[in-house]
Amino acid sequence: MQPANIKIFKVLKSNTELPIFLSTIQAGFPSPADDYLEDAISLDDICINNAASTFLGRVKGQSLKDICIYEGDIVVIDKSLQPEHRDLVICAIDGEFNAKILHLDALQGIRLLSANPSFQPIIINELTDFRIWGVVTYIIQNIKNRSHDWHY
Amino acid sequence: MIAIIFMPVIIYSNNDGAVIARSEEAKALGIGMAVPMFEVKRLMKLHNIRGFSSNYTLYGDMSKRIKTIIRTFFKNVEDYSIDESFVDCKGLEYCNSFDYIKTARDKITTWSGVPVSIGVAETKTLAKLANRIAKKQYRSIGVYIIDTEEKRLAALKSTLINDVWGIGGRITKRLNTKGIHTAYDLSLIDPDWAKANFSVVLQRTVYELRGNLCIPLELIPPGKQNIASQKSFGIYQTEFEPMAEALANYTARVAEKLRRQHCVAGGIEIWLGTNNFSKTDKQYFPSIHTICDVPTDYTPYLIKRAITGLHKIYRKGYLYKRVGVMLTDIRNASDGTLNMFSCHNRQKEITVIKQIDRINRLNGRDTVRFAQQGFTADWRMKQECLSGFFTTRLSDIIEIK
């Protein structure tokens, strides 16, 4: 088995104002790093493609546990994306926002699946009044607080 | 949190007094506009209609999003109000303008989740008319373009004058007595007569209805105007302290807005008001303007200034209905002039206020507040059925099951 290859980046909040020069006026030698400053990486740049159409939601319940999304996780939803087969989508069902896996299949038609065997798939037929509200693009999980659940 | 798609919903005015907005489903159930709340209570219960207090934080954020999206499709945009913008369609005649505008309308609607309609015509007044037709008659398409003389005449003939942009109730009555009922009638009157007997505003409307452009697009760079906040109290105030508390809170709001725009204010104006609709109350509408030592965005300083001003204009013995604050002489934070005799430590202020903004952004407004803002808040607007701040407060984001 291949070992996981993880690169480490330093991240900063995106609204942090970056200094144009690292060093203020000083008597000594100016910082040699001044000429090499770059913008710090922003989490917004990673998670948000279209800020005006992006909304956040908080997961409640266990319907997505098989794809490792748990209660309390924050989902990043982009309403500007066209939903595709196997996307995790948000839809309004009976006055509630639900996260479901959109399954498009020539034989089985349109189905909304949960990632938990105790939830039945929802079959969409022509009569169902159904609209996809947005597509989930990123999940924010607090891993540190959850590590005691792991069997390691 | 509930997803209220396809449900009858109404929105209450400030202080939850009357109905100010209705979803199509609620209109269909017979809920009128501007009807006092006690009159609709029964209908609401009968049809399970949901009601919410005005949530300007949410509406403001949604408005900002929509205007951002509009700017991705149109170059010259005038933000006319919280829910209306005018855009310049120049250049679109070289492509299929209907397709372009329809795509823009659909994307604005799906990206934001707010249904919008677009009306296109030669002038702003006709564009408003076209928009009304798009909204009323072509709801699912959401776009209506007046691009022929026949369409213009049909639109004018099917619109009553009180639905024309800028024509109020009083002018409507006066025009009706002269036999002018539809927008078409209005477009036929002599513009000079309109100016002589009514106003230059009506004259312009007549020209605009004929397709002659009189009201150009106003492209003011955003964020350079004065920033003001004024709200009515939930109940009349007579004492100094609660009003000072209200004023401190409004000042904190405008200061936050100022910092979001990366600006500083050189002056601050405050005013008080009694209920000008009352025939029996003693009336008093004082105001005062003061100059800051140094142009600033530092909330504690601005609050101190505001309260000093309030001390000067407050008189006992009136039933106050509102207090307001306005920041003036707004300029970029970078070109604020310093005062040689000022002892403010600007760098320290910036650090403090940035941290406070950060904490409040993450944990909700006024998690950290200034003592003068207080906690009693009985001056606050009545908003008993407020929906969540879904897009601006992490604790309020929608629940996903």
mmCIF file of N, CA, C and O in Angstrom, chain A residues 35-95:
data_model
loop_
_atom_site.group_PDB
_atom_site.id
_atom_site.type_symbol
_atom_site.label_atom_id
_atom_site.label_comp_id
_atom_site.label_asym_id
_atom_site.label_seq_id
_atom_site.Cartn_x
_atom_site.Cartn_y
_atom_site.Cartn_z
ATOM 1 N N ASP A 35 11.630 41.176 -0.753
ATOM 2 C CA ASP A 35 11.472 41.037 -2.195
ATOM 3 C C ASP A 35 10.788 39.730 -2.574
ATOM 4 O O ASP A 35 10.442 39.531 -3.725
ATOM 5 N N TYR A 36 10.612 38.837 -1.604
ATOM 6 C CA TYR A 36 10.094 37.514 -1.939
ATOM 7 C C TYR A 36 8.736 37.227 -1.313
ATOM 8 O O TYR A 36 8.279 36.097 -1.289
ATOM 9 N N LEU A 37 8.099 38.259 -0.769
ATOM 10 C CA LEU A 37 6.805 38.042 -0.113
ATOM 11 C C LEU A 37 5.753 37.622 -1.131
ATOM 12 O O LEU A 37 5.659 38.184 -2.215
ATOM 13 N N GLU A 38 4.946 36.654 -0.752
ATOM 14 C CA GLU A 38 3.789 36.281 -1.576
ATOM 15 C C GLU A 38 2.573 36.285 -0.685
ATOM 16 O O GLU A 38 2.689 36.187 0.532
ATOM 17 N N ASP A 39 1.379 36.372 -1.288
ATOM 18 C CA ASP A 39 0.153 36.289 -0.505
ATOM 19 C C ASP A 39 0.095 34.933 0.192
ATOM 20 O O ASP A 39 0.420 33.915 -0.405
ATOM 21 N N ALA A 40 -0.338 34.930 1.456
ATOM 22 C CA ALA A 40 -0.525 33.662 2.148
ATOM 23 C C ALA A 40 -1.731 32.946 1.529
ATOM 24 O O ALA A 40 -2.610 33.587 0.941
ATOM 25 N N ILE A 41 -1.744 31.623 1.658
ATOM 26 C CA ILE A 41 -2.840 30.852 1.067
ATOM 27 C C ILE A 41 -4.116 31.120 1.860
ATOM 28 O O ILE A 41 -4.092 31.182 3.088
ATOM 29 N N SER A 42 -5.220 31.274 1.163
ATOM 30 C CA SER A 42 -6.471 31.548 1.851
ATOM 31 C C SER A 42 -7.411 30.361 1.733
ATOM 32 O O SER A 42 -7.558 29.780 0.659
ATOM 33 N N LEU A 43 -8.047 29.992 2.843
ATOM 34 C CA LEU A 43 -9.011 28.881 2.809
ATOM 35 C C LEU A 43 -10.198 29.243 1.930
ATOM 36 O O LEU A 43 -10.780 28.374 1.286
ATOM 37 N N ASP A 44 -10.568 30.520 1.899
ATOM 38 C CA ASP A 44 -11.667 30.952 1.034
ATOM 39 C C ASP A 44 -11.371 30.614 -0.417
ATOM 40 O O ASP A 44 -12.239 30.150 -1.154
ATOM 41 N N ASP A 45 -10.113 30.866 -0.827
ATOM 42 C CA ASP A 45 -9.756 30.582 -2.214
ATOM 43 C C ASP A 45 -9.912 29.104 -2.530
ATOM 44 O O ASP A 45 -10.223 28.718 -3.651
ATOM 45 N N ILE A 46 -9.653 28.254 -1.525
ATOM 46 C CA ILE A 46 -9.750 26.813 -1.759
ATOM 47 C C ILE A 46 -11.215 26.373 -1.801
ATOM 48 O O ILE A 46 -11.644 25.669 -2.699
ATOM 49 N N CYS A 47 -12.008 26.823 -0.841
ATOM 50 C CA CYS A 47 -13.365 26.281 -0.664
ATOM 51 C C CYS A 47 -14.434 27.044 -1.437
ATOM 52 O O CYS A 47 -15.541 26.541 -1.577
ATOM 53 N N ILE A 48 -14.131 28.271 -1.861
ATOM 54 C CA ILE A 48 -15.194 29.073 -2.467
ATOM 55 C C ILE A 48 -14.791 29.498 -3.868
ATOM 56 O O ILE A 48 -13.788 30.181 -4.064
ATOM 57 N N ASN A 49 -15.570 29.042 -4.827
ATOM 58 C CA ASN A 49 -15.307 29.401 -6.211
ATOM 59 C C ASN A 49 -16.133 30.620 -6.609
ATOM 60 O O ASN A 49 -15.678 31.480 -7.338
ATOM 61 N N ASN A 50 -17.376 30.664 -6.124
ATOM 62 C CA ASN A 50 -18.285 31.744 -6.485
ATOM 63 C C ASN A 50 -18.940 32.240 -5.192
ATOM 64 O O ASN A 50 -19.928 31.677 -4.722
ATOM 65 N N ALA A 51 -18.360 33.260 -4.599
ATOM 66 C CA ALA A 51 -18.775 33.688 -3.261
ATOM 67 C C ALA A 51 -20.250 34.085 -3.212
ATOM 68 O O ALA A 51 -20.950 33.791 -2.240
ATOM 69 N N ALA A 52 -20.743 34.731 -4.283
ATOM 70 C CA ALA A 52 -22.120 35.228 -4.258
ATOM 71 C C ALA A 52 -23.127 34.089 -4.244
ATOM 72 O O ALA A 52 -24.262 34.272 -3.810
ATOM 73 N N SER A 53 -22.734 32.897 -4.725
ATOM 74 C CA SER A 53 -23.703 31.803 -4.778
ATOM 75 C C SER A 53 -23.369 30.717 -3.756
ATOM 76 O O SER A 53 -23.911 29.622 -3.807
ATOM 77 N N THR A 54 -22.463 31.014 -2.829
ATOM 78 C CA THR A 54 -22.034 30.003 -1.859
ATOM 79 C C THR A 54 -22.709 30.210 -0.503
ATOM 80 O O THR A 54 -22.741 31.321 0.019
ATOM 81 N N PHE A 55 -23.244 29.135 0.041
ATOM 82 C CA PHE A 55 -23.914 29.175 1.336
ATOM 83 C C PHE A 55 -23.326 28.087 2.226
ATOM 84 O O PHE A 55 -22.804 27.095 1.720
ATOM 85 N N LEU A 56 -23.427 28.275 3.538
ATOM 86 C CA LEU A 56 -22.940 27.256 4.460
ATOM 87 C C LEU A 56 -24.127 26.606 5.166
ATOM 88 O O LEU A 56 -25.146 27.251 5.400
ATOM 89 N N GLY A 57 -23.975 25.326 5.498
ATOM 90 C CA GLY A 57 -25.007 24.632 6.265
ATOM 91 C C GLY A 57 -24.341 23.730 7.291
ATOM 92 O O GLY A 57 -23.172 23.378 7.149
ATOM 93 N N ARG A 58 -25.086 23.405 8.351
ATOM 94 C CA ARG A 58 -24.528 22.518 9.365
ATOM 95 C C ARG A 58 -25.290 21.192 9.355
ATOM 96 O O ARG A 58 -26.522 21.185 9.319
ATOM 97 N N VAL A 59 -24.545 20.094 9.363
ATOM 98 C CA VAL A 59 -25.155 18.777 9.250
ATOM 99 C C VAL A 59 -25.802 18.369 10.561
ATOM 100 O O VAL A 59 -25.228 18.553 11.630
ATOM 101 N N LYS A 60 -27.000 17.826 10.455
ATOM 102 C CA LYS A 60 -27.680 17.285 11.621
ATOM 103 C C LYS A 60 -28.037 15.835 11.302
ATOM 104 O O LYS A 60 -28.494 15.546 10.196
ATOM 105 N N GLY A 61 -27.833 14.927 12.227
ATOM 106 C CA GLY A 61 -28.203 13.540 12.004
ATOM 107 C C GLY A 61 -27.105 12.727 11.347
ATOM 108 O O GLY A 61 -26.017 13.222 11.078
ATOM 109 N N GLN A 62 -27.429 11.466 11.085
ATOM 110 C CA GLN A 62 -26.404 10.497 10.677
ATOM 111 C C GLN A 62 -26.596 9.993 9.245
ATOM 112 O O GLN A 62 -26.037 8.986 8.866
ATOM 113 N N SER A 63 -27.371 10.692 8.417
ATOM 114 C CA SER A 63 -27.738 10.133 7.119
ATOM 115 C C SER A 63 -26.560 10.063 6.143
ATOM 116 O O SER A 63 -26.653 9.454 5.097
ATOM 117 N N LEU A 64 -25.431 10.671 6.476
ATOM 118 C CA LEU A 64 -24.293 10.662 5.546
ATOM 119 C C LEU A 64 -23.071 9.975 6.153
ATOM 120 O O LEU A 64 -21.948 10.172 5.719
ATOM 121 N N LYS A 65 -23.299 9.151 7.176
ATOM 122 C CA LYS A 65 -22.139 8.664 7.923
ATOM 123 C C LYS A 65 -21.230 7.744 7.102
ATOM 124 O O LYS A 65 -20.031 7.716 7.337
ATOM 125 N N ASP A 66 -21.808 7.050 6.096
ATOM 126 C CA ASP A 66 -20.965 6.142 5.304
ATOM 127 C C ASP A 66 -20.004 6.885 4.377
ATOM 128 O O ASP A 66 -19.068 6.285 3.840
ATOM 129 N N ILE A 67 -20.254 8.162 4.128
ATOM 130 C CA ILE A 67 -19.245 8.928 3.390
ATOM 131 C C ILE A 67 -18.525 9.884 4.341
ATOM 132 O O ILE A 67 -17.997 10.920 3.932
ATOM 133 N N CYS A 68 -18.531 9.492 5.620
ATOM 134 C CA CYS A 68 -17.727 10.190 6.634
ATOM 135 C C CYS A 68 -18.112 11.653 6.818
ATOM 136 O O CYS A 68 -17.261 12.528 7.006
ATOM 137 N N ILE A 69 -19.405 11.943 6.703
ATOM 138 C CA ILE A 69 -19.899 13.278 7.048
ATOM 139 C C ILE A 69 -20.810 13.101 8.254
ATOM 140 O O ILE A 69 -21.725 12.276 8.219
ATOM 141 N N TYR A 70 -20.502 13.832 9.311
ATOM 142 C CA TYR A 70 -21.179 13.595 10.580
ATOM 143 C C TYR A 70 -21.881 14.843 11.088
ATOM 144 O O TYR A 70 -21.653 15.950 10.592
ATOM 145 N N GLU A 71 -22.698 14.625 12.104
ATOM 146 C CA GLU A 71 -23.407 15.738 12.732
ATOM 147 C C GLU A 71 -22.417 16.814 13.191
ATOM 148 O O GLU A 71 -21.383 16.519 13.759
ATOM 149 N N GLY A 72 -22.748 18.055 12.903
ATOM 150 C CA GLY A 72 -21.891 19.165 13.317
ATOM 151 C C GLY A 72 -20.950 19.637 12.217
ATOM 152 O O GLY A 72 -20.413 20.734 12.296
ATOM 153 N N ASP A 73 -20.744 18.809 11.189
ATOM 154 C CA ASP A 73 -19.869 19.233 10.089
ATOM 155 C C ASP A 73 -20.498 20.406 9.341
ATOM 156 O O ASP A 73 -21.722 20.520 9.257
ATOM 157 N N ILE A 74 -19.647 21.238 8.787
ATOM 158 C CA ILE A 74 -20.145 22.371 7.998
ATOM 159 C C ILE A 74 -19.986 22.034 6.523
ATOM 160 O O ILE A 74 -18.911 21.620 6.083
ATOM 161 N N VAL A 75 -21.077 22.157 5.772
ATOM 162 C CA VAL A 75 -20.997 21.889 4.334
ATOM 163 C C VAL A 75 -20.956 23.213 3.578
ATOM 164 O O VAL A 75 -21.629 24.172 3.935
ATOM 165 N N VAL A 76 -20.134 23.244 2.547
ATOM 166 C CA VAL A 76 -20.064 24.410 1.659
ATOM 167 C C VAL A 76 -20.925 24.087 0.433
ATOM 168 O O VAL A 76 -20.713 23.068 -0.217
ATOM 169 N N ILE A 77 -21.930 24.916 0.195
ATOM 170 C CA ILE A 77 -22.899 24.644 -0.876
ATOM 171 C C ILE A 77 -22.760 25.719 -1.955
ATOM 172 O O ILE A 77 -22.797 26.907 -1.652
ATOM 173 N N ASP A 78 -22.605 25.276 -3.190
ATOM 174 C CA ASP A 78 -22.537 26.241 -4.301
ATOM 175 C C ASP A 78 -23.801 26.094 -5.142
ATOM 176 O O ASP A 78 -24.052 25.036 -5.716
ATOM 177 N N LYS A 79 -24.593 27.159 -5.190
ATOM 178 C CA LYS A 79 -25.849 27.105 -5.937
ATOM 179 C C LYS A 79 -25.657 27.354 -7.429
ATOM 180 O O LYS A 79 -26.604 27.223 -8.201
ATOM 181 N N SER A 80 -24.439 27.727 -7.832
ATOM 182 C CA SER A 80 -24.255 28.030 -9.255
ATOM 183 C C SER A 80 -23.883 26.798 -10.063
ATOM 184 O O SER A 80 -23.790 26.859 -11.280
ATOM 185 N N LEU A 81 -23.661 25.658 -9.387
ATOM 186 C CA LEU A 81 -23.229 24.465 -10.127
ATOM 187 C C LEU A 81 -24.416 23.658 -10.631
ATOM 188 O O LEU A 81 -25.433 23.519 -9.952
ATOM 189 N N GLN A 82 -24.251 23.111 -11.820
ATOM 190 C CA GLN A 82 -25.256 22.217 -12.396
ATOM 191 C C GLN A 82 -25.079 20.855 -11.722
ATOM 192 O O GLN A 82 -24.004 20.280 -11.765
ATOM 193 N N PRO A 83 -26.124 20.319 -11.058
ATOM 194 C CA PRO A 83 -25.963 19.035 -10.373
ATOM 195 C C PRO A 83 -25.674 17.911 -11.372
ATOM 196 O O PRO A 83 -26.270 17.856 -12.441
ATOM 197 N N GLU A 84 -24.739 17.047 -10.996
ATOM 198 C CA GLU A 84 -24.398 15.926 -11.867
ATOM 199 C C GLU A 84 -24.575 14.618 -11.108
ATOM 200 O O GLU A 84 -24.687 14.609 -9.882
ATOM 201 N N HIS A 85 -24.558 13.528 -11.882
ATOM 202 C CA HIS A 85 -24.657 12.181 -11.326
ATOM 203 C C HIS A 85 -23.633 12.004 -10.202
ATOM 204 O O HIS A 85 -22.462 12.317 -10.377
ATOM 205 N N ARG A 86 -24.086 11.492 -9.080
ATOM 206 C CA ARG A 86 -23.257 11.187 -7.900
ATOM 207 C C ARG A 86 -22.834 12.428 -7.107
ATOM 208 O O ARG A 86 -22.032 12.313 -6.185
ATOM 209 N N ASP A 87 -23.321 13.609 -7.453
ATOM 210 C CA ASP A 87 -23.030 14.779 -6.626
ATOM 211 C C ASP A 87 -23.780 14.664 -5.305
ATOM 212 O O ASP A 87 -24.866 14.085 -5.246
ATOM 213 N N LEU A 88 -23.182 15.232 -4.265
ATOM 214 C CA LEU A 88 -23.930 15.380 -3.019
ATOM 215 C C LEU A 88 -24.703 16.695 -3.144
ATOM 216 O O LEU A 88 -24.103 17.759 -3.297
ATOM 217 N N VAL A 89 -26.037 16.586 -3.155
ATOM 218 C CA VAL A 89 -26.844 17.778 -3.397
ATOM 219 C C VAL A 89 -27.710 18.097 -2.175
ATOM 220 O O VAL A 89 -27.974 17.240 -1.339
ATOM 221 N N ILE A 90 -28.123 19.361 -2.097
ATOM 222 C CA ILE A 90 -29.048 19.787 -1.051
ATOM 223 C C ILE A 90 -30.405 19.998 -1.702
ATOM 224 O O ILE A 90 -30.508 20.685 -2.719
ATOM 225 N N CYS A 91 -31.447 19.353 -1.168
ATOM 226 C CA CYS A 91 -32.776 19.608 -1.704
ATOM 227 C C CYS A 91 -33.743 19.884 -0.564
ATOM 228 O O CYS A 91 -33.528 19.469 0.569
ATOM 229 N N ALA A 92 -34.784 20.622 -0.902
ATOM 230 C CA ALA A 92 -35.803 20.952 0.093
ATOM 231 C C ALA A 92 -36.898 19.899 -0.006
ATOM 232 O O ALA A 92 -37.551 19.766 -1.023
ATOM 233 N N ILE A 93 -37.048 19.103 1.062
ATOM 234 C CA ILE A 93 -38.077 18.075 1.078
ATOM 235 C C ILE A 93 -38.936 18.285 2.328
ATOM 236 O O ILE A 93 -38.405 18.304 3.442
ATOM 237 N N ASP A 94 -40.234 18.426 2.138
ATOM 238 C CA ASP A 94 -41.166 18.636 3.257
ATOM 239 C C ASP A 94 -40.692 19.747 4.206
ATOM 240 O O ASP A 94 -40.707 19.574 5.422
ATOM 241 N N GLY A 95 -40.258 20.846 3.637
ATOM 242 C CA GLY A 95 -39.882 21.973 4.470
ATOM 243 C C GLY A 95 -38.565 21.827 5.202
ATOM 244 O O GLY A 95 -38.278 22.577 6.116
#
